[in-house]
Amino acid sequence: MKAFKPEDMSSTDAYKLISGLVIPRPIAWLTTQNATGLVNAAPFSFFNVVSKEPVIVSIAMTEMKDSVRNLLETKEGVIHLVNMDNVETMNQTSAPLTATESEIEKFGIKMTESEEVKVPAIEDAKARLEVILHQHIPVGKTSQLMLLEVKNILMDDSVIDEEKLYIKAQELDPVARLSGRAYTELGHTFEITRPTK
């Protein structure tokens, strides 16, 4: 087997390997706003569930982006799940805009009011999480780990079987990040019975 020691590599090369191996990654399409009300939207694929009680998710950001500053300032955000209907718009919001520019305004993204936070939500997302900042953890030289408590879970009727509280994955139609410019859809799924002892 080939061995690579991150401490002997540039951060760019180490990132290239780790982001290519840890796949597929769900995408958090995050809206935040600053104290003046300017709304920011940005996608992050270092995103996952951390805790169920309380319900906490994590987003790791590789530098002090507008999203980090806004979360530290206003303590609120909305995470949207990305699907094939909005993946192109999501990609546009990764553009390097200045702190005084809004991706929402620049790309004409339709917004709607949130229920539990002041930050508006992206209207055409099939599912979203309204979150508040639980903890901010600086990691290493540049990364920022944001632990976000979920205060409200909203989704389109087509995505959930309400009687069973079962998420219909195929209806959610999530897009996940691979590496570089590559993404993937849900594709083939299968079930495995867990051992009971």
Short mmCIF file of N, CA and C in Angstrom, two decimals, residues 28-106:
data_model
loop_
_atom_site.label_atom_id
_atom_site.label_comp_id
_atom_site.label_asym_id
_atom_site.label_seq_id
_atom_site.Cartn_x
_atom_site.Cartn_y
_atom_site.Cartn_z
N ALA A 28 -23.90 21.07 3.08
CA ALA A 28 -24.68 22.05 3.83
C ALA A 28 -24.66 23.36 3.05
N TRP A 29 -25.80 23.72 2.50
CA TRP A 29 -25.92 25.01 1.79
C TRP A 29 -26.45 25.99 2.82
N LEU A 30 -25.57 26.79 3.36
CA LEU A 30 -25.83 27.58 4.57
C LEU A 30 -26.13 29.03 4.26
N THR A 31 -27.24 29.52 4.81
CA THR A 31 -27.50 30.96 4.78
C THR A 31 -27.28 31.53 6.17
N THR A 32 -26.63 32.67 6.21
CA THR A 32 -26.42 33.43 7.44
C THR A 32 -26.64 34.90 7.11
N GLN A 33 -26.69 35.73 8.14
CA GLN A 33 -26.76 37.16 7.87
C GLN A 33 -25.98 37.92 8.92
N ASN A 34 -25.46 39.08 8.54
CA ASN A 34 -24.71 39.88 9.49
C ASN A 34 -25.66 40.80 10.26
N ALA A 35 -25.10 41.62 11.13
CA ALA A 35 -25.92 42.46 12.00
C ALA A 35 -26.72 43.50 11.23
N THR A 36 -26.27 43.84 10.02
CA THR A 36 -27.00 44.82 9.21
C THR A 36 -28.08 44.17 8.35
N GLY A 37 -28.15 42.83 8.36
CA GLY A 37 -29.18 42.12 7.62
C GLY A 37 -28.76 41.60 6.26
N LEU A 38 -27.48 41.79 5.88
CA LEU A 38 -27.00 41.28 4.59
C LEU A 38 -26.92 39.75 4.66
N VAL A 39 -27.59 39.09 3.73
CA VAL A 39 -27.67 37.62 3.75
C VAL A 39 -26.59 37.00 2.88
N ASN A 40 -25.92 36.01 3.43
CA ASN A 40 -24.84 35.29 2.75
C ASN A 40 -25.29 33.84 2.53
N ALA A 41 -24.93 33.26 1.39
CA ALA A 41 -25.19 31.84 1.13
C ALA A 41 -23.90 31.19 0.65
N ALA A 42 -23.58 30.02 1.20
CA ALA A 42 -22.35 29.33 0.81
C ALA A 42 -22.50 27.83 1.07
N PRO A 43 -21.90 26.99 0.21
CA PRO A 43 -21.96 25.54 0.41
C PRO A 43 -20.72 25.01 1.14
N PHE A 44 -20.95 24.00 1.99
CA PHE A 44 -19.85 23.37 2.73
C PHE A 44 -20.07 21.86 2.74
N SER A 45 -19.02 21.11 2.39
CA SER A 45 -19.18 19.65 2.35
C SER A 45 -18.50 18.94 3.52
N PHE A 46 -17.85 19.69 4.41
CA PHE A 46 -17.36 19.08 5.64
C PHE A 46 -18.49 19.24 6.66
N PHE A 47 -19.53 18.42 6.52
CA PHE A 47 -20.80 18.60 7.20
C PHE A 47 -21.33 17.25 7.65
N ASN A 48 -21.78 17.17 8.92
CA ASN A 48 -22.35 15.90 9.39
C ASN A 48 -23.11 16.08 10.70
N VAL A 49 -23.73 14.98 11.16
CA VAL A 49 -24.46 14.97 12.43
C VAL A 49 -23.48 14.64 13.55
N VAL A 50 -23.63 15.33 14.68
CA VAL A 50 -22.73 15.14 15.82
C VAL A 50 -23.45 14.52 17.01
N SER A 51 -24.67 14.96 17.27
CA SER A 51 -25.39 14.54 18.48
C SER A 51 -26.88 14.46 18.20
N LYS A 52 -27.57 13.57 18.93
CA LYS A 52 -29.03 13.48 18.79
C LYS A 52 -29.77 14.11 19.96
N GLU A 53 -29.08 14.39 21.07
CA GLU A 53 -29.74 14.98 22.24
C GLU A 53 -28.79 15.91 22.97
N PRO A 54 -28.79 17.20 22.63
CA PRO A 54 -29.64 17.85 21.63
C PRO A 54 -29.17 17.49 20.21
N VAL A 55 -30.01 17.81 19.24
CA VAL A 55 -29.65 17.54 17.84
C VAL A 55 -28.65 18.60 17.40
N ILE A 56 -27.43 18.16 17.13
CA ILE A 56 -26.35 19.07 16.74
C ILE A 56 -25.68 18.54 15.48
N VAL A 57 -25.45 19.44 14.56
CA VAL A 57 -24.70 19.12 13.35
C VAL A 57 -23.42 19.95 13.33
N SER A 58 -22.47 19.52 12.53
CA SER A 58 -21.20 20.24 12.44
C SER A 58 -20.95 20.69 11.01
N ILE A 59 -20.35 21.85 10.89
CA ILE A 59 -19.81 22.31 9.62
C ILE A 59 -18.39 22.79 9.88
N ALA A 60 -17.44 22.25 9.15
CA ALA A 60 -16.06 22.71 9.25
C ALA A 60 -15.74 23.58 8.04
N MET A 61 -15.18 24.74 8.32
CA MET A 61 -14.84 25.69 7.27
C MET A 61 -13.34 25.91 7.29
N THR A 62 -12.74 26.01 6.12
CA THR A 62 -11.28 26.02 6.05
C THR A 62 -10.64 27.37 6.31
N GLU A 63 -11.45 28.39 6.48
CA GLU A 63 -10.89 29.70 6.80
C GLU A 63 -11.98 30.56 7.43
N MET A 64 -11.62 31.77 7.85
CA MET A 64 -12.58 32.67 8.47
C MET A 64 -13.44 33.33 7.39
N LYS A 65 -14.42 32.58 6.91
CA LYS A 65 -15.30 33.06 5.85
C LYS A 65 -16.41 33.95 6.42
N ASP A 66 -17.16 34.59 5.50
CA ASP A 66 -18.30 35.41 5.93
C ASP A 66 -19.26 34.60 6.78
N SER A 67 -19.47 33.34 6.43
CA SER A 67 -20.40 32.48 7.17
C SER A 67 -19.97 32.34 8.63
N VAL A 68 -18.67 32.18 8.87
CA VAL A 68 -18.16 32.07 10.24
C VAL A 68 -18.41 33.36 10.98
N ARG A 69 -18.03 34.47 10.37
CA ARG A 69 -18.20 35.78 11.03
C ARG A 69 -19.67 36.03 11.35
N ASN A 70 -20.55 35.70 10.42
CA ASN A 70 -21.98 35.92 10.65
C ASN A 70 -22.51 35.04 11.78
N LEU A 71 -22.10 33.77 11.81
CA LEU A 71 -22.54 32.88 12.88
C LEU A 71 -22.05 33.36 14.24
N LEU A 72 -20.83 33.85 14.29
CA LEU A 72 -20.29 34.36 15.55
C LEU A 72 -21.00 35.64 15.96
N GLU A 73 -21.44 36.42 14.99
CA GLU A 73 -22.08 37.71 15.27
C GLU A 73 -23.55 37.57 15.63
N THR A 74 -24.30 36.78 14.86
CA THR A 74 -25.75 36.71 15.07
C THR A 74 -26.22 35.37 15.66
N LYS A 75 -25.33 34.37 15.65
CA LYS A 75 -25.60 33.06 16.29
C LYS A 75 -26.66 32.22 15.60
N GLU A 76 -27.05 32.55 14.37
CA GLU A 76 -28.13 31.83 13.70
C GLU A 76 -27.79 31.52 12.24
N GLY A 77 -28.45 30.49 11.71
CA GLY A 77 -28.30 30.17 10.29
C GLY A 77 -29.36 29.18 9.85
N VAL A 78 -29.38 28.90 8.55
CA VAL A 78 -30.27 27.88 7.99
C VAL A 78 -29.44 27.00 7.05
N ILE A 79 -29.49 25.70 7.28
CA ILE A 79 -28.80 24.73 6.43
C ILE A 79 -29.81 24.10 5.48
N HIS A 80 -29.52 24.15 4.19
CA HIS A 80 -30.40 23.58 3.18
C HIS A 80 -29.73 22.35 2.58
N LEU A 81 -30.52 21.30 2.33
CA LEU A 81 -30.02 20.13 1.64
C LEU A 81 -30.11 20.37 0.13
N VAL A 82 -29.06 20.00 -0.57
CA VAL A 82 -28.95 20.27 -2.00
C VAL A 82 -29.46 19.08 -2.81
N ASN A 83 -30.20 19.36 -3.90
CA ASN A 83 -30.61 18.30 -4.82
C ASN A 83 -30.33 18.75 -6.26
N MET A 84 -30.71 17.91 -7.21
CA MET A 84 -30.39 18.20 -8.61
C MET A 84 -31.09 19.46 -9.13
N ASP A 85 -32.19 19.84 -8.49
CA ASP A 85 -32.92 21.02 -8.94
C ASP A 85 -32.18 22.33 -8.63
N ASN A 86 -31.36 22.31 -7.58
CA ASN A 86 -30.69 23.56 -7.19
C ASN A 86 -29.17 23.47 -7.11
N VAL A 87 -28.60 22.37 -7.61
CA VAL A 87 -27.15 22.20 -7.49
C VAL A 87 -26.37 23.25 -8.28
N GLU A 88 -26.88 23.68 -9.42
CA GLU A 88 -26.18 24.70 -10.20
C GLU A 88 -26.18 26.04 -9.47
N THR A 89 -27.31 26.39 -8.87
CA THR A 89 -27.38 27.63 -8.09
C THR A 89 -26.47 27.54 -6.87
N MET A 90 -26.48 26.37 -6.21
CA MET A 90 -25.57 26.17 -5.08
C MET A 90 -24.13 26.42 -5.48
N ASN A 91 -23.74 25.89 -6.64
CA ASN A 91 -22.37 26.06 -7.11
C ASN A 91 -22.03 27.53 -7.34
N GLN A 92 -23.00 28.29 -7.84
CA GLN A 92 -22.76 29.72 -8.06
C GLN A 92 -22.41 30.43 -6.75
N THR A 93 -23.03 30.00 -5.66
CA THR A 93 -22.81 30.68 -4.38
C THR A 93 -21.44 30.37 -3.76
N SER A 94 -20.66 29.54 -4.42
CA SER A 94 -19.28 29.31 -3.95
C SER A 94 -18.32 30.34 -4.52
N ALA A 95 -18.84 31.27 -5.33
CA ALA A 95 -18.01 32.32 -5.92
C ALA A 95 -17.42 33.20 -4.82
N PRO A 96 -16.16 33.65 -4.99
CA PRO A 96 -15.49 34.47 -3.97
C PRO A 96 -15.95 35.93 -3.99
N LEU A 97 -17.10 36.21 -3.41
CA LEU A 97 -17.59 37.59 -3.35
C LEU A 97 -16.99 38.32 -2.16
N THR A 98 -17.09 39.63 -2.16
CA THR A 98 -16.62 40.42 -1.03
C THR A 98 -17.63 40.34 0.10
N ALA A 99 -17.23 40.78 1.29
CA ALA A 99 -18.10 40.73 2.46
C ALA A 99 -19.31 41.64 2.33
N THR A 100 -19.25 42.61 1.42
CA THR A 100 -20.37 43.55 1.24
C THR A 100 -21.32 43.12 0.13
N GLU A 101 -21.03 41.98 -0.51
CA GLU A 101 -21.90 41.45 -1.56
C GLU A 101 -22.72 40.28 -1.05
N SER A 102 -23.93 40.15 -1.54
CA SER A 102 -24.81 39.05 -1.16
C SER A 102 -25.01 38.11 -2.34
N GLU A 103 -24.73 36.83 -2.11
CA GLU A 103 -24.99 35.82 -3.14
C GLU A 103 -26.47 35.78 -3.51
N ILE A 104 -27.31 36.04 -2.52
CA ILE A 104 -28.76 36.02 -2.74
C ILE A 104 -29.16 37.05 -3.79
N GLU A 105 -28.63 38.26 -3.64
CA GLU A 105 -28.95 39.33 -4.58
C GLU A 105 -28.26 39.12 -5.93
N LYS A 106 -27.00 38.73 -5.89
CA LYS A 106 -26.22 38.59 -7.12
C LYS A 106 -26.79 37.52 -8.04
#
